[in-house]
Amino acid sequence: MNNSFSRKQQAEKIVRQYADMIFRIAFQNVKNKADAQDILQEVSLTLLTKDAPLFDNDHIKPWLIRVTLNKCSNFHKLAHRKNEEPLDENLAYDEPLDTELLDEIMKLNKNYRNCLYLFYYEGYSIDEIAKILNKKPSTVGSWLYRARKKLKSMIMDGGSFYE
Amino acid sequence: MSKNRYVRLFNSIKADDNAVKRAVDSIYETENAEVFEFEKKKSVNLRFVPILATSLVFVIILGLFIFPMTPKANNSFVVKAGASQINSIDDVEIGELMGENNALRISFDESDKANCLTQCKVVSFPVVCSGNNIDKVTYKVNGNGYFALLGDVKGVSGMVYVEEEPTSFEKAQKYPYNLADTGEYTEKVKEFTVDYEAQNESLSKLCLYTVDDNGKYCDLYNENICFEKSDGSFVHGKDLDYEQMYFELFTDGDGFDVINYSDYYVDVTVTFEDGTKETKIVNLGLEKTKKLYENGEDGEYTSLNIHAKLSK
């Protein structure tokens, strides 16, 4: 069943299902559309490794998140990569982008950004995020608290993070 | 807690169709799906191992002659706040009680009657220990106060982040401290232990002059809230604001200008690597002073500064 071609088919299915998630995580970390797309491609290729839980629906998503974050982390170590394009010109979007919120999110520490995303967008609990990031729940909790505090103080009156 | 704005933003951020296509194409362009190795482990040239081992032994022996083993430093520690060492002679200022550093939470039952109240003053506790051969440090606060922990602290029973507001007094007692109105509540602790290397000045906050009351509350919550305390007295809403609480809790009218060490102290216990322990007691006191505004405003304001001094 797990022959080469079926693995590729399964990998394709996973990429199509999680491409946006991988791209969002990568974009937040590398702050550049082209580089985020490169990371999407790199992550896709890792699905062909022996370690990839291709047929494990419960674990594939957290695995992809970890791999994406690792790729982003390695990405930053390459000195020649630079973010030169303005953020709002970086993205293809279907509706007007909330550039104010995006700009403020991008000012946060990357751990804060990633925790916010996993908590508020992907719906993971603090414990689940801690397992994904291999951190203690208390660490994740404090990151979330600080991220929300910073973000809340950044957002001007009239535009609430919570509404 | 609604998060529509955040969700809407990230709904707008998507991978291009072309990018997805390229990613999928790259999968099928890979020739061998079964073997896709990451970095190969670097192998060690075993021919050089005996030479390295011999050289290492020689260096160690030579080193022992040149640098004889020195005795290990004695166990010792000092207690510090920032650059200052807390001592038994001088008062060291460790924080300032600010007006906004209140934590107040009132919990209501179904009929909108307040059924519990917690309130405290919050101050940073930038105290760390420094010394020789220290394994971990334990801080224990005595008096009407507790620690609220904001970091990854080893040895504490566990930080609990509660998203939903505690609805019972029992839960409210356990999680009374509302940090910056985020809806999160940290567990209050009288004592916590931290690894020596994990210490940092922003690890904990000290919550003083705490008010926990489960007395009957007789009125709906509004700015004139009134509640009956467990001793039978009534307090009105205007008494709960910052200025009144200051003077109600720890002043004798206008006469409070002195440092008072009798109510609060922190036992700082260091456990050394050999298992022995040593405790120093840090007394806390308040001093009322006048300070100039630092934000460009003219004038001065009343400040309550937390001071620390070691017991003799």
GROMACS .gro file of C-alpha atoms in nm:
model
  475
    1MET     CA    1   0.000   0.000   0.000
    2ASN     CA    2   0.278   0.236   0.092
    3ASN     CA    3   0.455   0.211  -0.238
    4SER     CA    4   0.637   0.503  -0.384
    5PHE     CA    5   0.354   0.635  -0.598
    6SER     CA    6   0.088   0.607  -0.329
    7ARG     CA    7   0.318   0.797  -0.090
    8LYS     CA    8   0.348   1.074  -0.345
    9GLN     CA    9  -0.025   1.083  -0.393
   10GLN     CA   10  -0.076   1.101  -0.019
   11ALA     CA   11   0.190   1.372   0.004
   12GLU     CA   12   0.009   1.570  -0.265
   13LYS     CA   13  -0.317   1.539  -0.078
   14ILE     CA   14  -0.153   1.665   0.240
   15VAL     CA   15   0.015   1.956   0.065
   16ARG     CA   16  -0.312   2.069  -0.088
   17GLN     CA   17  -0.485   2.037   0.248
   18TYR     CA   18  -0.222   2.222   0.453
   19ALA     CA   19  -0.053   2.454   0.203
   20ASP     CA   20  -0.218   2.765   0.343
   21MET     CA   21  -0.123   2.672   0.699
   22ILE     CA   22   0.237   2.607   0.604
   23PHE     CA   23   0.248   2.930   0.408
   24ARG     CA   24   0.099   3.134   0.693
   25ILE     CA   25   0.347   2.999   0.945
   26ALA     CA   26   0.637   3.047   0.706
   27PHE     CA   27   0.528   3.397   0.611
   28GLN     CA   28   0.508   3.506   0.973
   29ASN     CA   29   0.857   3.382   1.033
   30VAL     CA   30   1.042   3.482   0.719
   31LYS     CA   31   0.825   3.790   0.645
   32ASN     CA   32   0.862   3.744   0.274
   33LYS     CA   33   0.622   3.586   0.028
   34ALA     CA   34   0.879   3.436  -0.205
   35ASP     CA   35   1.075   3.283   0.079
   36ALA     CA   36   0.759   3.151   0.239
   37GLN     CA   37   0.675   2.979  -0.088
   38ASP     CA   38   1.022   2.827  -0.096
   39ILE     CA   39   0.966   2.692   0.251
   40LEU     CA   40   0.632   2.550   0.140
   41GLN     CA   41   0.815   2.359  -0.129
   42GLU     CA   42   1.084   2.238   0.110
   43VAL     CA   43   0.827   2.121   0.361
   44SER     CA   44   0.641   1.940   0.087
   45LEU     CA   45   0.953   1.745   0.001
   46THR     CA   46   1.002   1.639   0.360
   47LEU     CA   47   0.674   1.453   0.331
   48LEU     CA   48   0.863   1.199   0.126
   49THR     CA   49   1.101   1.113   0.405
   50LYS     CA   50   1.066   0.796   0.606
   51ASP     CA   51   0.983   0.996   0.918
   52ALA     CA   52   0.678   1.166   0.774
   53PRO     CA   53   0.353   1.036   0.925
   54LEU     CA   54   0.183   1.042   0.588
   55PHE     CA   55  -0.098   0.809   0.680
   56ASP     CA   56  -0.143   0.920   1.039
   57ASN     CA   57  -0.418   1.179   1.037
   58ASP     CA   58  -0.374   1.261   1.406
   59HIS     CA   59  -0.007   1.350   1.382
   60ILE     CA   60   0.051   1.486   1.036
   61LYS     CA   61  -0.059   1.839   1.113
   62PRO     CA   62   0.157   1.892   1.425
   63TRP     CA   63   0.443   1.728   1.238
   64LEU     CA   64   0.404   1.973   0.951
   65ILE     CA   65   0.398   2.265   1.191
   66ARG     CA   66   0.721   2.152   1.355
   67VAL     CA   67   0.891   2.093   1.022
   68THR     CA   68   0.781   2.432   0.894
   69LEU     CA   69   0.912   2.609   1.201
   70ASN     CA   70   1.240   2.422   1.176
   71LYS     CA   71   1.274   2.519   0.813
   72CYS     CA   72   1.207   2.881   0.903
   73SER     CA   73   1.463   2.864   1.180
   74ASN     CA   74   1.727   2.727   0.944
   75PHE     CA   75   1.624   2.983   0.690
   76HIS     CA   76   1.720   3.270   0.917
   77LYS     CA   77   2.068   3.133   0.952
   78LEU     CA   78   2.139   3.193   0.585
   79ALA     CA   79   2.290   3.537   0.585
   80HIS     CA   80   2.207   3.628   0.232
   81ARG     CA   81   1.836   3.611   0.283
   82LYS     CA   82   1.686   3.951   0.346
   83ASN     CA   83   1.337   4.083   0.369
   84GLU     CA   84   1.324   4.383   0.141
   85GLU     CA   85   0.969   4.399   0.022
   86PRO     CA   86   0.695   4.576   0.213
   87LEU     CA   87   0.466   4.329   0.379
   88ASP     CA   88   0.143   4.436   0.218
   89GLU     CA   89   0.293   4.407  -0.128
   90ASN     CA   90   0.409   4.058  -0.049
   91LEU     CA   91   0.078   3.885  -0.033
   92ALA     CA   92  -0.191   3.768  -0.266
   93TYR     CA   93  -0.517   3.818  -0.087
   94ASP     CA   94  -0.881   3.792  -0.166
   95GLU     CA   95  -1.000   4.073   0.055
   96PRO     CA   96  -0.845   4.393   0.193
   97LEU     CA   97  -0.565   4.308   0.431
   98ASP     CA   98  -0.566   4.433   0.790
   99THR     CA   99  -0.222   4.582   0.754
  100GLU     CA  100  -0.237   4.755   1.089
  101LEU     CA  101  -0.281   4.428   1.275
  102LEU     CA  102  -0.036   4.247   1.053
  103ASP     CA  103   0.232   4.509   1.107
  104GLU     CA  104   0.188   4.487   1.482
  105ILE     CA  105   0.196   4.108   1.477
  106MET     CA  106   0.518   4.116   1.281
  107LYS     CA  107   0.678   4.332   1.547
  108LEU     CA  108   0.629   4.060   1.805
  109ASN     CA  109   0.892   3.810   1.903
  110LYS     CA  110   0.862   3.504   1.675
  111ASN     CA  111   0.772   3.274   1.965
  112TYR     CA  112   0.485   3.504   2.051
  113ARG     CA  113   0.367   3.515   1.690
  114ASN     CA  114   0.374   3.141   1.650
  115CYS     CA  115   0.191   3.079   1.977
  116LEU     CA  116  -0.075   3.332   1.889
  117TYR     CA  117  -0.128   3.169   1.552
  118LEU     CA  118  -0.147   2.816   1.685
  119PHE     CA  119  -0.378   2.919   1.964
  120TYR     CA  120  -0.615   3.158   1.794
  121TYR     CA  121  -0.615   3.041   1.437
  122GLU     CA  122  -0.541   2.672   1.450
  123GLY     CA  123  -0.729   2.627   1.779
  124TYR     CA  124  -0.466   2.434   1.970
  125SER     CA  125  -0.465   2.434   2.347
  126ILE     CA  126  -0.167   2.549   2.547
  127ASP     CA  127  -0.073   2.189   2.624
  128GLU     CA  128  -0.093   2.093   2.259
  129ILE     CA  129   0.114   2.391   2.154
  130ALA     CA  130   0.370   2.299   2.419
  131LYS     CA  131   0.401   1.949   2.271
  132ILE     CA  132   0.435   2.083   1.919
  133LEU     CA  133   0.701   2.334   2.015
  134ASN     CA  134   0.865   2.102   2.269
  135LYS     CA  135   0.829   2.359   2.543
  136LYS     CA  136   0.670   2.354   2.885
  137PRO     CA  137   0.305   2.458   2.902
  138SER     CA  138   0.396   2.731   3.144
  139THR     CA  139   0.639   2.873   2.890
  140VAL     CA  140   0.376   2.871   2.619
  141GLY     CA  141   0.126   3.025   2.855
  142SER     CA  142   0.355   3.310   2.942
  143TRP     CA  143   0.437   3.368   2.575
  144LEU     CA  144   0.067   3.390   2.496
  145TYR     CA  145   0.003   3.623   2.783
  146ARG     CA  146   0.285   3.854   2.683
  147ALA     CA  147   0.187   3.845   2.318
  148ARG     CA  148  -0.168   3.943   2.393
  149LYS     CA  149  -0.057   4.213   2.630
  150LYS     CA  150   0.179   4.363   2.372
  151LEU     CA  151  -0.073   4.335   2.095
  152LYS     CA  152  -0.352   4.481   2.297
  153SER     CA  153  -0.141   4.780   2.390
  154MET     CA  154  -0.041   4.828   2.028
  155ILE     CA  155  -0.385   4.827   1.881
  156MET     CA  156  -0.538   5.170   1.890
  157ASP     CA  157  -0.880   5.242   2.030
  158GLY     CA  158  -1.149   5.157   1.783
  159GLY     CA  159  -0.977   4.846   1.661
  160SER     CA  160  -0.983   4.569   1.915
  161PHE     CA  161  -0.798   4.244   1.887
  162TYR     CA  162  -1.080   4.076   2.064
  163GLU     CA  163  -1.367   4.195   1.848
  164MET     CA  164  -1.307   3.543   2.371
  165SER     CA  165  -1.380   3.653   2.015
  166LYS     CA  166  -1.088   3.665   1.783
  167ASN     CA  167  -1.254   3.759   1.459
  168ARG     CA  168  -1.013   4.029   1.358
  169TYR     CA  169  -0.715   3.802   1.398
  170VAL     CA  170  -0.888   3.517   1.219
  171ARG     CA  171  -1.000   3.743   0.936
  172LEU     CA  172  -0.644   3.859   0.886
  173PHE     CA  173  -0.507   3.511   0.853
  174ASN     CA  174  -0.796   3.399   0.636
  175SER     CA  175  -0.662   3.658   0.394
  176ILE     CA  176  -0.314   3.510   0.391
  177LYS     CA  177  -0.296   3.215   0.155
  178ALA     CA  178  -0.048   3.038  -0.063
  179ASP     CA  179  -0.065   3.116  -0.433
  180ASP     CA  180  -0.212   2.847  -0.653
  181ASN     CA  181   0.114   2.852  -0.846
  182ALA     CA  182   0.313   2.797  -0.528
  183VAL     CA  183   0.100   2.498  -0.436
  184LYS     CA  184   0.138   2.361  -0.786
  185ARG     CA  185   0.515   2.397  -0.769
  186ALA     CA  186   0.519   2.221  -0.434
  187VAL     CA  187   0.311   1.934  -0.568
  188ASP     CA  188   0.517   1.910  -0.886
  189SER     CA  189   0.834   1.889  -0.681
  190ILE     CA  190   0.693   1.586  -0.504
  191TYR     CA  191   0.643   1.397  -0.829
  192GLU     CA  192   0.974   1.512  -0.969
  193THR     CA  193   1.157   1.344  -0.685
  194GLU     CA  194   1.287   1.016  -0.823
  195ASN     CA  195   1.306   0.806  -0.515
  196ALA     CA  196   1.030   0.852  -0.262
  197GLU     CA  197   1.157   0.588  -0.024
  198VAL     CA  198   1.494   0.731   0.049
  199PHE     CA  199   1.528   1.100   0.108
  200GLU     CA  200   1.805   1.146   0.351
  201PHE     CA  201   1.877   1.449   0.551
  202GLU     CA  202   2.232   1.534   0.644
  203LYS     CA  203   2.454   1.236   0.666
  204LYS     CA  204   2.630   1.197   0.994
  205LYS     CA  205   2.990   1.297   0.972
  206SER     CA  206   3.219   1.009   1.035
  207VAL     CA  207   3.523   1.026   1.255
  208ASN     CA  208   3.853   0.914   1.113
  209LEU     CA  209   3.937   0.639   1.360
  210ARG     CA  210   4.304   0.639   1.278
  211PHE     CA  211   4.351   0.954   1.480
  212VAL     CA  212   4.164   0.841   1.790
  213PRO     CA  213   4.462   0.678   1.969
  214ILE     CA  214   4.679   0.980   1.893
  215LEU     CA  215   4.411   1.217   2.025
  216ALA     CA  216   4.359   1.010   2.337
  217THR     CA  217   4.728   1.000   2.415
  218SER     CA  218   4.760   1.373   2.357
  219LEU     CA  219   4.466   1.442   2.583
  220VAL     CA  220   4.614   1.238   2.867
  221PHE     CA  221   4.944   1.418   2.828
  222VAL     CA  222   4.774   1.758   2.839
  223ILE     CA  223   4.583   1.664   3.152
  224ILE     CA  224   4.895   1.543   3.332
  225LEU     CA  225   5.084   1.854   3.229
  226GLY     CA  226   4.798   2.069   3.341
  227LEU     CA  227   4.792   1.912   3.685
  228PHE     CA  228   5.154   2.013   3.734
  229ILE     CA  229   5.107   2.362   3.605
  230PHE     CA  230   4.768   2.424   3.759
  231PRO     CA  231   4.734   2.220   4.078
  232MET     CA  232   4.379   2.139   4.181
  233THR     CA  233   4.243   2.427   4.375
  234PRO     CA  234   3.993   2.376   4.650
  235LYS     CA  235   3.631   2.444   4.557
  236ALA     CA  236   3.494   2.779   4.665
  237ASN     CA  237   3.295   2.772   4.985
  238ASN     CA  238   2.916   2.773   4.969
  239SER     CA  239   2.792   3.130   4.986
  240PHE     CA  240   2.524   3.358   4.851
  241VAL     CA  241   2.405   3.714   4.850
  242VAL     CA  242   2.063   3.850   4.771
  243LYS     CA  243   2.044   4.115   4.506
  244ALA     CA  244   1.792   4.345   4.349
  245GLY     CA  245   1.927   4.479   4.024
  246ALA     CA  246   2.276   4.608   4.079
  247SER     CA  247   2.222   4.650   4.453
  248GLN     CA  248   2.296   4.392   4.716
  249ILE     CA  249   2.028   4.364   4.980
  250ASN     CA  250   2.199   4.399   5.317
  251SER     CA  251   2.118   4.449   5.681
  252ILE     CA  252   2.233   4.807   5.696
  253ASP     CA  253   2.077   5.004   5.410
  254ASP     CA  254   1.729   5.004   5.266
  255VAL     CA  255   1.735   4.898   4.903
  256GLU     CA  256   1.444   5.010   4.690
  257ILE     CA  257   1.312   4.721   4.487
  258GLY     CA  258   0.989   4.855   4.346
  259GLU     CA  259   0.718   5.112   4.347
  260LEU     CA  260   0.349   5.062   4.400
  261MET     CA  261   0.179   5.224   4.107
  262GLY     CA  262  -0.185   5.315   4.080
  263GLU     CA  263  -0.251   5.087   3.790
  264ASN     CA  264  -0.092   4.788   3.955
  265ASN     CA  265  -0.406   4.671   4.117
  266ALA     CA  266  -0.562   4.336   4.072
  267LEU     CA  267  -0.929   4.339   4.142
  268ARG     CA  268  -1.176   4.071   4.061
  269ILE     CA  269  -1.534   4.034   4.156
  270SER     CA  270  -1.726   3.726   4.075
  271PHE     CA  271  -2.101   3.714   4.040
  272ASP     CA  272  -2.367   3.453   4.078
  273GLU     CA  273  -2.671   3.407   3.857
  274SER     CA  274  -2.860   3.694   4.014
  275ASP     CA  275  -2.574   3.933   3.949
  276LYS     CA  276  -2.488   3.958   4.314
  277ALA     CA  277  -2.122   3.971   4.379
  278ASN     CA  278  -2.018   3.671   4.578
  279CYS     CA  279  -1.649   3.712   4.617
  280LEU     CA  280  -1.392   3.979   4.594
  281THR     CA  281  -1.021   3.967   4.565
  282GLN     CA  282  -0.793   4.264   4.553
  283CYS     CA  283  -0.429   4.326   4.601
  284LYS     CA  284  -0.145   4.560   4.525
  285VAL     CA  285   0.111   4.435   4.281
  286VAL     CA  286   0.477   4.515   4.275
  287SER     CA  287   0.767   4.368   4.086
  288PHE     CA  288   0.996   4.146   4.285
  289PRO     CA  289   1.332   4.174   4.110
  290VAL     CA  290   1.521   3.973   4.368
  291VAL     CA  291   1.775   3.709   4.271
  292CYS     CA  292   2.051   3.524   4.453
  293SER     CA  293   2.412   3.511   4.352
  294GLY     CA  294   2.690   3.298   4.497
  295ASN     CA  295   2.893   2.979   4.488
  296ASN     CA  296   2.778   2.620   4.446
  297ILE     CA  297   2.408   2.706   4.443
  298ASP     CA  298   2.165   2.453   4.304
  299LYS     CA  299   1.830   2.623   4.355
  300VAL     CA  300   1.662   2.904   4.541
  301THR     CA  301   1.332   2.905   4.726
  302TYR     CA  302   1.135   3.220   4.801
  303LYS     CA  303   0.861   3.216   5.061
  304VAL     CA  304   0.654   3.523   5.142
  305ASN     CA  305   0.515   3.575   5.489
  306GLY     CA  306   0.235   3.813   5.576
  307ASN     CA  307  -0.066   3.911   5.375
  308GLY     CA  308   0.080   3.852   5.034
  309TYR     CA  309   0.172   3.596   4.775
  310PHE     CA  310   0.371   3.555   4.456
  311ALA     CA  311   0.224   3.557   4.110
  312LEU     CA  312   0.457   3.380   3.873
  313LEU     CA  313   0.504   3.476   3.514
  314GLY     CA  314   0.772   3.245   3.399
  315ASP     CA  315   0.887   2.891   3.355
  316VAL     CA  316   0.962   2.817   3.716
  317LYS     CA  317   1.085   2.476   3.820
  318GLY     CA  318   0.959   2.339   4.144
  319VAL     CA  319   0.624   2.511   4.158
  320SER     CA  320   0.318   2.293   4.162
  321GLY     CA  321   0.210   2.432   3.832
  322MET     CA  322   0.093   2.746   3.666
  323VAL     CA  323  -0.262   2.726   3.550
  324TYR     CA  324  -0.401   2.954   3.289
  325VAL     CA  325  -0.774   2.976   3.308
  326GLU     CA  326  -0.955   3.120   3.013
  327GLU     CA  327  -1.299   3.123   3.163
  328GLU     CA  328  -1.352   3.340   3.465
  329PRO     CA  329  -1.378   3.131   3.780
  330THR     CA  330  -1.739   3.127   3.886
  331SER     CA  331  -1.713   2.986   4.232
  332PHE     CA  332  -1.546   3.134   4.532
  333GLU     CA  333  -1.329   2.828   4.572
  334LYS     CA  334  -1.190   2.872   4.224
  335ALA     CA  335  -1.168   3.245   4.266
  336GLN     CA  336  -0.959   3.197   4.577
  337LYS     CA  337  -0.721   2.977   4.387
  338TYR     CA  338  -0.696   3.201   4.083
  339PRO     CA  339  -0.757   3.550   4.208
  340TYR     CA  340  -0.492   3.739   4.025
  341ASN     CA  341  -0.606   3.891   3.700
  342LEU     CA  342  -0.314   4.006   3.499
  343ALA     CA  343  -0.389   4.311   3.290
  344ASP     CA  344  -0.746   4.206   3.228
  345THR     CA  345  -0.650   3.940   2.979
  346GLY     CA  346  -0.882   3.682   3.123
  347GLU     CA  347  -0.591   3.477   3.247
  348TYR     CA  348  -0.540   3.395   3.607
  349THR     CA  349  -0.220   3.270   3.757
  350GLU     CA  350  -0.219   3.051   4.060
  351LYS     CA  351  -0.108   3.232   4.369
  352VAL     CA  352   0.171   3.074   4.564
  353LYS     CA  353   0.323   3.155   4.900
  354GLU     CA  354   0.643   2.984   4.797
  355PHE     CA  355   0.826   2.891   4.479
  356THR     CA  356   1.157   2.734   4.388
  357VAL     CA  357   1.370   2.817   4.089
  358ASP     CA  358   1.688   2.665   3.952
  359TYR     CA  359   1.986   2.887   4.010
  360GLU     CA  360   2.053   2.941   3.641
  361ALA     CA  361   1.688   3.004   3.566
  362GLN     CA  362   1.658   3.305   3.794
  363ASN     CA  363   1.570   3.635   3.642
  364GLU     CA  364   1.434   3.958   3.781
  365SER     CA  365   1.103   3.942   3.600
  366LEU     CA  366   1.009   3.594   3.715
  367SER     CA  367   0.756   3.691   3.975
  368LYS     CA  368   0.542   3.967   4.106
  369LEU     CA  369   0.460   4.024   4.466
  370CYS     CA  370   0.099   4.077   4.557
  371LEU     CA  371   0.058   4.263   4.882
  372TYR     CA  372  -0.226   4.373   5.101
  373THR     CA  373  -0.452   4.115   4.956
  374VAL     CA  374  -0.821   4.121   5.023
  375ASP     CA  375  -1.005   3.796   4.986
  376ASP     CA  376  -1.355   3.812   5.110
  377ASN     CA  377  -1.647   3.579   5.069
  378GLY     CA  378  -1.884   3.787   5.267
  379LYS     CA  379  -2.235   3.850   5.153
  380TYR     CA  380  -2.263   4.105   4.883
  381CYS     CA  381  -2.573   4.303   4.878
  382ASP     CA  382  -2.584   4.507   4.566
  383LEU     CA  383  -2.541   4.482   4.197
  384TYR     CA  384  -2.203   4.565   4.053
  385ASN     CA  385  -2.177   4.921   3.941
  386GLU     CA  386  -1.952   5.205   4.026
  387ASN     CA  387  -2.121   5.240   4.362
  388ILE     CA  388  -2.090   4.878   4.448
  389CYS     CA  389  -2.145   4.801   4.807
  390PHE     CA  390  -2.052   4.486   4.982
  391GLU     CA  391  -2.065   4.342   5.326
  392LYS     CA  392  -1.736   4.212   5.452
  393SER     CA  393  -1.706   3.899   5.659
  394ASP     CA  394  -1.665   4.107   5.972
  395GLY     CA  395  -2.006   4.258   5.913
  396SER     CA  396  -1.889   4.599   5.801
  397PHE     CA  397  -1.993   4.749   5.472
  398VAL     CA  398  -1.769   4.905   5.214
  399HIS     CA  399  -1.893   5.125   4.934
  400GLY     CA  400  -1.764   5.131   4.581
  401LYS     CA  401  -1.590   5.461   4.606
  402ASP     CA  402  -1.384   5.312   4.882
  403LEU     CA  403  -1.240   5.056   4.645
  404ASP     CA  404  -1.055   5.292   4.420
  405TYR     CA  405  -0.683   5.323   4.438
  406GLU     CA  406  -0.629   5.618   4.667
  407GLN     CA  407  -0.875   5.503   4.928
  408MET     CA  408  -0.738   5.152   4.939
  409TYR     CA  409  -0.389   5.280   4.989
  410PHE     CA  410  -0.481   5.470   5.296
  411GLU     CA  411  -0.743   5.232   5.424
  412LEU     CA  412  -0.513   4.935   5.425
  413PHE     CA  413  -0.182   5.061   5.542
  414THR     CA  414  -0.191   5.415   5.659
  415ASP     CA  415  -0.293   5.572   5.979
  416GLY     CA  416  -0.451   5.874   5.820
  417ASP     CA  417  -0.179   6.106   5.694
  418GLY     CA  418   0.073   5.986   5.945
  419PHE     CA  419   0.233   5.712   5.740
  420ASP     CA  420   0.576   5.814   5.630
  421VAL     CA  421   0.788   5.554   5.797
  422ILE     CA  422   0.922   5.223   5.687
  423ASN     CA  423   0.743   4.930   5.840
  424TYR     CA  424   0.913   4.593   5.842
  425SER     CA  425   0.682   4.407   6.069
  426ASP     CA  426   0.419   4.283   5.827
  427TYR     CA  427   0.607   4.139   5.537
  428TYR     CA  428   0.918   3.936   5.492
  429VAL     CA  429   1.048   3.683   5.244
  430ASP     CA  430   1.247   3.376   5.342
  431VAL     CA  431   1.514   3.326   5.080
  432THR     CA  432   1.650   2.973   5.112
  433VAL     CA  433   1.937   2.857   4.901
  434THR     CA  434   2.003   2.487   4.847
  435PHE     CA  435   2.367   2.423   4.765
  436GLU     CA  436   2.496   2.149   4.543
  437ASP     CA  437   2.604   1.944   4.844
  438GLY     CA  438   2.246   1.948   4.976
  439THR     CA  439   2.300   2.194   5.257
  440LYS     CA  440   2.072   2.492   5.291
  441GLU     CA  441   2.097   2.846   5.415
  442THR     CA  442   1.822   3.100   5.467
  443LYS     CA  443   1.831   3.476   5.472
  444ILE     CA  444   1.529   3.681   5.561
  445VAL     CA  445   1.443   3.981   5.348
  446ASN     CA  446   1.222   4.226   5.531
  447LEU     CA  447   0.998   4.447   5.323
  448GLY     CA  448   0.878   4.789   5.405
  449LEU     CA  449   0.705   5.085   5.255
  450GLU     CA  450   0.808   5.442   5.233
  451LYS     CA  451   0.581   5.718   5.124
  452THR     CA  452   0.764   5.976   4.920
  453LYS     CA  453   0.701   6.252   4.674
  454LYS     CA  454   0.832   6.196   4.327
  455LEU     CA  455   0.844   6.404   4.014
  456TYR     CA  456   0.663   6.277   3.708
  457GLU     CA  457   0.903   6.130   3.455
  458ASN     CA  458   0.682   6.142   3.152
  459GLY     CA  459   0.713   6.511   3.087
  460GLU     CA  460   0.430   6.612   3.313
  461ASP     CA  461   0.491   6.884   3.565
  462GLY     CA  462   0.445   6.830   3.931
  463GLU     CA  463   0.495   6.554   4.179
  464TYR     CA  464   0.296   6.259   4.300
  465THR     CA  465   0.283   6.042   4.609
  466SER     CA  466   0.474   5.723   4.566
  467LEU     CA  467   0.486   5.417   4.785
  468ASN     CA  468   0.819   5.250   4.743
  469ILE     CA  469   0.897   4.898   4.847
  470HIS     CA  470   1.224   4.865   5.034
  471ALA     CA  471   1.415   4.554   5.128
  472LYS     CA  472   1.658   4.493   5.409
  473LEU     CA  473   1.809   4.176   5.550
  474SER     CA  474   1.728   4.067   5.902
  475LYS     CA  475   2.029   4.077   6.126
   0.00000   0.00000   0.00000
